Coordinates of C-alpha atoms in Angstrom, one line a residue:
M107 CA 6.5 28.2 -7.1
G108 CA 7.4 26.9 -10.6
A109 CA 8.2 23.2 -11.1
S110 CA 11.8 23.9 -12.1
M111 CA 12.4 25.7 -8.7
S112 CA 13.8 23.4 -6.0
M113 CA 13.9 24.5 -2.4
Q114 CA 17.0 24.7 -0.5
K115 CA 17.6 22.5 2.4
G116 CA 16.1 24.1 5.6
S117 CA 14.0 26.6 3.7
N118 CA 10.4 26.9 4.1
T119 CA 7.2 28.2 2.3
P120 CA 3.6 28.6 3.3
V121 CA 1.0 25.9 2.3
P122 CA -2.2 27.8 1.5
A123 CA -4.2 24.8 0.3
P124 CA -6.4 23.0 2.7
Q125 CA -5.8 19.6 1.1
V126 CA -2.6 18.6 -0.7
R127 CA -1.0 15.7 -2.4
V128 CA 2.5 14.8 -1.5
E129 CA 4.4 13.1 -4.3
L130 CA 7.6 11.2 -3.8
G131 CA 9.4 10.6 -7.0
W132 CA 12.5 9.1 -8.4
G133 CA 14.0 7.6 -11.6
A134 CA 13.3 4.2 -12.8
G135 CA 16.1 1.6 -13.6
P136 CA 17.2 -2.0 -13.3
A137 CA 19.3 -1.6 -10.2
V138 CA 17.3 1.2 -8.5
P139 CA 15.9 -0.1 -5.1
D140 CA 12.2 0.0 -4.3
V141 CA 11.4 3.3 -2.4
D142 CA 8.3 3.9 -0.2
A143 CA 6.8 7.2 1.0
S144 CA 5.5 7.3 4.7
A145 CA 4.3 10.0 7.1
L146 CA 4.6 10.4 10.9
L147 CA 2.4 12.7 12.8
L148 CA 4.1 14.1 15.8
D149 CA 2.7 15.5 19.1
S150 CA 3.4 18.9 19.9
G151 CA 4.6 18.3 23.5
S152 CA 6.9 15.1 22.9
G153 CA 7.9 15.7 19.3
K154 CA 7.2 12.0 18.8
V155 CA 4.2 10.0 17.8
R156 CA 1.3 9.5 20.5
S157 CA 1.2 5.9 19.5
D158 CA 2.0 3.6 16.6
A159 CA -1.3 4.6 15.0
D160 CA 0.4 8.1 14.0
F161 CA 2.5 6.2 11.4
V162 CA 1.0 6.2 7.9
F163 CA 2.8 3.9 5.4
Y164 CA 2.0 0.9 3.1
N165 CA 0.9 -1.5 5.8
Q166 CA -1.0 1.3 7.7
P167 CA -2.4 3.4 4.8
T168 CA -4.9 5.6 6.5
H169 CA -4.6 7.6 9.8
A170 CA -7.7 7.3 12.1
S171 CA -8.3 11.0 11.7
G172 CA -8.6 10.8 8.0
A173 CA -6.0 13.6 7.8
V174 CA -3.2 11.4 6.0
R175 CA -3.6 8.4 3.7
H176 CA -1.2 6.7 1.5
E177 CA -2.5 6.6 -2.1
G178 CA -0.1 4.0 -3.5
K179 CA 2.7 3.8 -6.0
Q180 CA 2.9 3.9 -9.8
S181 CA 5.8 1.7 -10.5
D182 CA 5.6 1.4 -14.3
S183 CA 6.3 5.0 -15.1
D184 CA 9.4 7.2 -15.2
P185 CA 9.7 8.9 -12.7
V186 CA 8.2 6.2 -10.4
T187 CA 6.0 7.9 -7.9
D188 CA 4.5 7.1 -4.4
R189 CA 1.8 9.5 -3.0
L190 CA 0.3 10.6 0.1
H191 CA -2.9 12.7 0.4
V192 CA -3.0 15.3 3.4
D193 CA -6.1 17.0 4.6
L194 CA -4.6 19.7 6.8
T195 CA -8.1 20.9 8.0
A196 CA -8.6 17.4 9.6
V197 CA -5.1 17.3 11.6
E198 CA -6.0 17.0 15.3
P199 CA -5.0 19.9 17.4
T200 CA -2.4 18.1 19.3
I201 CA -0.4 17.4 16.2
E202 CA 2.2 19.9 15.5
R203 CA 4.2 18.4 12.7
I204 CA 3.9 15.8 9.8
V205 CA 7.1 14.4 8.9
L206 CA 7.4 13.2 5.3
A207 CA 9.8 10.2 4.8
A208 CA 11.3 8.0 2.1
S209 CA 12.8 4.5 2.8
A210 CA 14.7 2.4 0.2
D211 CA 14.3 -1.4 0.2
G212 CA 17.1 -3.4 -1.2
G213 CA 19.7 -0.8 -1.6
S214 CA 20.6 2.9 -0.5
F215 CA 19.6 6.3 -1.7
G216 CA 23.0 6.6 -3.4
Q217 CA 21.4 4.3 -6.0
V218 CA 18.2 6.2 -6.4
P219 CA 18.5 8.8 -9.1
G220 CA 16.4 12.0 -9.2
L221 CA 14.8 11.8 -5.7
Y222 CA 12.4 14.6 -5.0
V223 CA 9.2 15.3 -3.0
R224 CA 6.5 17.6 -4.3
V225 CA 3.6 19.2 -2.7
T226 CA 0.7 20.1 -4.8
D227 CA -2.7 21.6 -4.4
A228 CA -5.0 18.4 -4.3
S229 CA -7.9 20.2 -6.0
T230 CA -6.0 22.1 -8.8
G231 CA -2.9 20.3 -9.1
A232 CA -0.8 23.4 -8.6
E233 CA 2.7 23.0 -7.4
I234 CA 3.2 24.5 -3.9
A235 CA 6.7 23.2 -3.1
R236 CA 9.4 21.0 -4.4
Y237 CA 12.5 19.7 -2.7
D238 CA 15.2 17.7 -4.8
S239 CA 17.6 15.4 -2.8
Q240 CA 21.2 16.0 -4.0
D241 CA 23.7 14.4 -1.7
A242 CA 22.4 11.0 -0.9
S243 CA 25.0 8.1 -0.6
V244 CA 24.7 5.2 1.9
E245 CA 21.4 6.3 3.6
T246 CA 18.6 3.8 3.5
A247 CA 15.8 6.3 4.8
F248 CA 15.3 10.2 4.6
V249 CA 13.1 12.7 6.0
L250 CA 12.6 14.8 3.0
G251 CA 10.3 17.4 4.4
E252 CA 7.8 18.2 7.0
F253 CA 4.5 20.2 7.5
Y254 CA 4.6 22.3 10.5
R255 CA 2.1 24.8 12.4
R256 CA 3.3 28.3 12.7
Q257 CA 0.7 31.0 14.3
G258 CA -2.3 28.9 13.2
A259 CA -1.2 28.4 9.5
W260 CA 0.7 25.3 7.8
K261 CA 4.1 25.7 6.3
F262 CA 6.2 23.2 4.5
R263 CA 10.0 22.8 5.2
A264 CA 12.7 21.1 3.1
V265 CA 14.6 18.8 5.6
G266 CA 16.8 16.3 3.7
Q267 CA 18.0 14.4 6.7
G268 CA 19.4 10.8 6.0
Y269 CA 19.4 7.7 8.2
G270 CA 21.4 4.7 7.8
T271 CA 19.1 2.3 9.6
G272 CA 16.3 2.2 7.1
L273 CA 12.6 2.8 7.9
A274 CA 12.8 0.7 11.1
G275 CA 15.5 3.1 12.4
L276 CA 13.7 6.2 11.4
A277 CA 10.4 5.1 12.8
T278 CA 12.0 4.0 16.1
D279 CA 13.6 7.5 16.5
Y280 CA 10.3 9.0 16.4
G281 CA 8.7 6.5 18.9
I282 CA 7.4 3.8 16.8
T283 CA 7.6 0.3 18.1
V284 CA 8.8 -1.9 15.3
D285 CA 8.4 -5.6 15.0
E286 CA 11.9 -6.6 13.8
P287 CA 12.6 -10.2 12.5
Q288 CA 14.3 -12.3 15.3
R289 CA 18.0 -12.8 14.6
T290 CA 20.0 -15.8 16.2
P291 CA 22.5 -14.4 18.4
P292 CA 26.2 -15.1 17.6
P293 CA 27.5 -18.3 19.4
V294 CA 29.6 -17.8 22.5
S295 CA 33.2 -18.9 22.2
A296 CA 34.2 -21.4 24.7
A297 CA 37.6 -19.6 25.1
P298 CA 37.1 -16.0 24.4
D299 CA 40.0 -13.9 23.2
T300 CA 41.2 -11.6 26.2
S301 CA 44.4 -10.4 24.6
N302 CA 42.9 -6.8 24.0
A303 CA 40.3 -7.0 26.8
T304 CA 40.4 -5.6 30.4
M305 CA 39.3 -8.5 32.7
H306 CA 37.0 -7.4 35.6
L307 CA 37.2 -10.3 38.3
R308 CA 34.6 -10.4 40.9
A309 CA 34.5 -12.8 43.8
P310 CA 31.6 -15.3 43.9
A311 CA 28.6 -14.0 45.7
P312 CA 28.1 -15.8 49.1
T313 CA 25.3 -18.2 49.4
P314 CA 22.3 -16.4 50.8
A315 CA 20.8 -17.8 54.2
P316 CA 17.2 -19.3 53.7
T317 CA 14.6 -16.8 54.5
P318 CA 11.0 -17.7 55.8
A319 CA 8.4 -17.7 53.1
P320 CA 6.6 -14.2 52.9
A321 CA 2.9 -14.0 53.7
P322 CA 0.8 -14.2 50.6
A323 CA 0.4 -10.9 49.0
T324 CA -2.8 -9.5 47.5
P325 CA -2.7 -10.6 43.8
T326 CA -1.7 -7.8 41.5
P327 CA -3.6 -7.5 38.2
P328 CA -1.7 -8.8 35.1
P329 CA 0.1 -5.9 33.2
A330 CA -1.7 -4.5 30.3
A331 CA -0.7 -6.2 27.0
A332 CA 1.9 -4.4 25.1
P333 CA 0.8 -2.8 21.8
T334 CA 1.3 -4.9 18.7
P335 CA 4.5 -3.7 17.1
V336 CA 4.3 -2.2 13.7
R337 CA 5.2 -4.7 10.8
L338 CA 7.3 -3.2 8.1
S339 CA 7.6 -6.4 5.9
K340 CA 5.7 -6.3 2.4
V341 CA 5.6 -8.2 -0.9
T342 CA 5.8 -6.2 -4.1
L343 CA 4.9 -8.1 -7.3
T344 CA 6.4 -7.2 -10.7
K345 CA 6.7 -8.5 -14.2
E346 CA 9.9 -9.9 -13.3
T347 CA 8.9 -11.6 -10.1
P348 CA 5.0 -12.0 -10.5
S349 CA 4.2 -14.8 -7.9
V350 CA 4.4 -15.2 -4.2
S351 CA 3.4 -18.2 -2.0
L352 CA 0.9 -17.3 0.8
T353 CA 1.8 -20.7 2.3
K354 CA 5.5 -19.5 2.7
Q355 CA 4.3 -16.1 4.0
G356 CA 2.1 -17.7 6.6
G357 CA -0.9 -16.1 5.2
T358 CA -3.3 -19.1 4.7
S359 CA -6.0 -18.5 7.3
G360 CA -8.3 -15.6 8.2
A361 CA -9.6 -13.1 5.7
L362 CA -7.7 -12.1 2.5
R363 CA -8.7 -8.5 1.7
V364 CA -8.4 -7.4 -2.0
N365 CA -8.4 -3.7 -2.6
L366 CA -8.2 -1.8 -6.0
S367 CA -7.6 1.9 -5.7
W368 CA -7.1 4.3 -8.5
Q369 CA -6.9 7.8 -9.8
V370 CA -7.0 9.3 -13.3
R371 CA -3.9 10.7 -14.9
K372 CA -4.2 14.5 -15.9
Q373 CA -2.4 14.1 -19.4
F374 CA -5.0 13.6 -22.3
K375 CA -3.4 11.7 -25.1
G376 CA -4.7 9.2 -27.4
W377 CA -7.1 6.7 -25.6
G378 CA -6.4 8.7 -22.5
A379 CA -7.9 11.8 -24.1
K380 CA -11.3 9.9 -24.5
L381 CA -11.2 8.7 -21.0
G382 CA -10.0 12.2 -19.7
R383 CA -12.8 13.8 -21.5
A384 CA -15.2 11.3 -20.1
I385 CA -14.2 12.0 -16.5
A386 CA -14.1 15.8 -17.1
M387 CA -17.7 15.8 -18.5
H388 CA -19.4 13.2 -16.4
G389 CA -16.9 13.0 -13.3
D390 CA -18.5 9.5 -12.6
L391 CA -16.0 6.6 -13.5
D392 CA -17.6 3.3 -12.1
L393 CA -15.1 0.3 -12.0
D394 CA -16.4 -3.0 -10.8
L395 CA -14.2 -5.4 -8.9
C396 CA -15.1 -9.0 -9.8
A397 CA -14.0 -12.6 -9.2
L398 CA -14.3 -15.8 -11.2
Y399 CA -14.1 -18.8 -8.8
E400 CA -13.7 -22.5 -9.2
L401 CA -14.4 -24.6 -6.1
T402 CA -12.7 -28.1 -5.4
D403 CA -16.2 -29.8 -5.9
G404 CA -16.4 -28.3 -9.4
R405 CA -18.7 -25.6 -9.0
K406 CA -17.9 -22.4 -10.8
G407 CA -19.3 -19.0 -10.7
V408 CA -18.8 -15.1 -10.4
V409 CA -18.9 -12.6 -7.7
Q410 CA -19.7 -9.0 -8.9
S411 CA -22.2 -6.2 -8.2
L412 CA -24.1 -7.1 -11.5
G413 CA -27.2 -9.0 -10.5
N414 CA -26.4 -8.5 -7.0
A415 CA -24.1 -11.4 -7.0
F416 CA -22.0 -10.2 -3.9
G417 CA -21.1 -13.7 -2.7
A418 CA -20.7 -14.8 0.8
L419 CA -17.8 -15.3 3.4
N420 CA -19.0 -18.1 5.4
Q421 CA -20.7 -20.3 2.8
A422 CA -20.0 -21.0 -0.8
P423 CA -18.2 -19.4 -2.6
Y424 CA -16.5 -17.9 0.5
I425 CA -15.8 -14.7 -1.3
H426 CA -17.6 -11.6 -0.6
L427 CA -17.6 -8.2 -2.6
D428 CA -18.1 -5.3 0.0
G429 CA -20.0 -2.9 -2.2
D430 CA -19.6 -0.5 -5.2
D431 CA -17.2 2.4 -5.0
R432 CA -17.2 5.0 -7.6
T433 CA -14.4 7.3 -6.3
G434 CA -11.4 4.9 -6.2
G435 CA -9.7 7.2 -3.7
T436 CA -10.3 6.7 -0.1
S437 CA -11.0 2.9 -0.1
G438 CA -11.8 2.1 -3.6
E439 CA -13.4 -1.4 -4.4
N440 CA -12.9 -4.2 -1.8
L441 CA -13.3 -7.9 -2.0
T442 CA -12.8 -10.5 0.8
I443 CA -11.8 -14.0 0.5
N444 CA -12.2 -16.4 3.5
L445 CA -8.9 -18.5 3.6
D446 CA -10.1 -20.7 6.5
H447 CA -11.9 -22.4 3.6
R448 CA -9.0 -22.4 1.4
N449 CA -9.5 -26.1 0.7
D450 CA -12.7 -25.6 -0.8
L451 CA -11.2 -23.2 -3.4
R452 CA -9.4 -24.5 -6.5
R453 CA -8.7 -21.0 -8.3
V454 CA -9.8 -17.6 -8.3
V455 CA -9.3 -14.9 -10.9
I456 CA -9.8 -11.3 -9.6
F457 CA -10.6 -8.8 -12.4
V458 CA -12.1 -5.4 -12.9
T459 CA -14.4 -3.9 -15.5
I460 CA -15.4 -0.6 -16.5
Y461 CA -19.2 -0.3 -15.8
E462 CA -19.5 3.4 -17.1
G463 CA -17.8 6.6 -17.4
A464 CA -14.8 5.7 -19.7
R465 CA -14.1 3.7 -22.9
S466 CA -10.8 2.1 -21.7
F467 CA -8.3 1.9 -18.8
A468 CA -5.9 4.3 -20.5
D469 CA -4.6 7.1 -18.3
L470 CA -5.6 5.3 -15.2
D471 CA -3.2 4.7 -12.2
A472 CA -4.3 1.7 -10.4
T473 CA -2.8 -0.1 -7.4
V474 CA -3.9 -3.8 -6.2
T475 CA -3.3 -4.7 -2.8
L476 CA -3.9 -8.1 -1.2
Q477 CA -3.8 -7.9 2.7
P478 CA -3.8 -11.3 4.3
Q479 CA -5.1 -11.4 8.0
H480 CA -1.8 -13.2 8.8
G481 CA 1.4 -12.4 6.6
A482 CA 2.7 -9.4 4.8
P483 CA 0.5 -7.3 2.5
I484 CA 1.1 -8.0 -1.4
E485 CA 0.9 -5.0 -3.6
F486 CA 1.4 -4.3 -7.4
S487 CA 0.7 -1.6 -9.9
L488 CA -1.3 -2.4 -13.2
G489 CA 1.1 -0.3 -15.3
E490 CA 0.0 1.5 -18.3
C491 CA -2.9 0.5 -20.7
T492 CA -2.1 0.8 -24.3
V493 CA -5.1 -0.9 -25.9
P494 CA -8.9 -0.1 -25.9
S495 CA -9.5 -2.2 -22.8
T496 CA -12.7 -2.5 -20.7
V497 CA -11.8 -5.5 -18.6
C498 CA -8.4 -6.3 -16.8
S499 CA -7.5 -9.3 -15.0
L500 CA -5.6 -8.4 -11.6
A501 CA -4.5 -11.5 -9.9
L502 CA -4.9 -15.3 -10.0
I503 CA -5.1 -17.3 -7.0
T504 CA -4.4 -21.0 -7.1
N505 CA -4.6 -23.8 -4.8
T506 CA -2.1 -26.6 -5.7
G507 CA -3.0 -28.7 -2.8
S508 CA 0.2 -28.1 -1.0
D509 CA 0.4 -24.4 -1.7
L510 CA -1.7 -21.2 -2.2
V511 CA 0.0 -19.0 -4.9
V512 CA -1.0 -15.5 -5.7
K513 CA 0.2 -14.3 -9.4
R514 CA 0.2 -10.8 -10.6
E515 CA -1.8 -10.9 -13.9
A516 CA -2.2 -7.2 -14.9
R517 CA -3.6 -8.2 -18.5
F518 CA -5.8 -5.6 -20.1
L519 CA -8.2 -7.4 -22.5
V520 CA -10.2 -6.1 -25.4
P521 CA -13.7 -7.8 -25.8
E522 CA -14.8 -8.7 -29.2
R523 CA -17.8 -6.9 -30.6
G524 CA -20.9 -8.1 -28.7
V525 CA -19.0 -10.1 -26.2
S526 CA -19.3 -9.0 -22.6
P527 CA -16.1 -8.4 -20.3
Q528 CA -17.1 -11.3 -18.2
R529 CA -17.5 -13.7 -21.0
T530 CA -14.0 -12.4 -22.3
M531 CA -12.5 -13.2 -19.1
D532 CA -14.0 -16.5 -19.0
Q533 CA -12.7 -17.3 -22.6
T534 CA -9.2 -16.1 -21.5
Y535 CA -9.0 -18.4 -18.5
G536 CA -10.9 -21.3 -19.6
W537 CA -13.8 -21.3 -17.0
G538 CA -16.4 -22.6 -19.5
M539 CA -19.5 -20.9 -18.1
N540 CA -22.9 -19.9 -19.7
W541 CA -23.6 -16.0 -19.5
T542 CA -26.6 -14.2 -19.7
P543 CA -27.0 -10.3 -19.7
G544 CA -27.1 -8.6 -16.1
R545 CA -27.6 -5.2 -14.7
K546 CA -27.3 -3.4 -11.5

């Protein structure tokens, strides 16, 4: 199917590829609400999820089976896109349908121009299906399409069903238990207005006669704990609103997990042509997630894979780099900060360097997620790199004494000749450390 052909609502088409990418896209603009892609894996018997684990979205990005994962958003492009990766060969036999949904945060889909869902072959990029939404108005959530099994093969159907109740209402309809914020009930009026109401009067119940105490019964085991409801809250940092308080979010204890995921754009232009050719030839882009830290006792240092300086969680510097990922896809690079020791941390700059495989960050779509153990996840896109940069600061975490603040940096830096990326980051943020060459 060509890119210009949009499916009609209700129509379907075969999906021949074993692995596909689902791209949700829409037009950028100052008054356009934030839009998010999600997927629900539905049981063949009930037509609903088996549990809350069958809901894949920004707070729960990977299904346990590995069949569906949320790849992240590219917010600084037009169209803006949010992507899911679906491995149809890994879908469990009891799952009959995968519903592909969109939700609008801060407005309705009537304010979202050019909304579409597009399915492509994950290995070749060839378009398999596309559906353009044409009639959105007050809806705040949409089922745009679905994958479904038919005689042992997968097909895609264009759905186009809107919801006025947002992602929470859509998810609840499919059996998800949603953790909604508590609302204060309206005060009860002392003298209710009964002019348009029918009164049902009931005689007071008689006082029951006392009864003897029953014999002690065999104690029953306590009921099983209810599953933890799915949290839909999140924080997206932008150029206009770059900072968030972890203190106000309630996220100042436990582990703060920092994730960098990326993928390479297909267009080869300018600096991107150099990066694109490097990937095409070597297929081995190696990005390193790092952190400069300053402790409240004045000690300073770096956490990075170079020199095996992976750090530690339960002793200084209370920051640990999980490993070295060269794919950027499934998990990307991960770093953990122990916020139980937040009072020992004065400031932390999280940054990324290109170790090998490319000459700059051009044509790289990268998403940063900071997931506190308690509190909403914080997500942002790095945006487009237009300079020959080999080092980029991602986020600055500052302890002011009364507050713990996360600030989106997304600054692409160009090291001077003979100056390392780490030293460049040091000079930019005034760390004042001595540097020696390192290797891994």
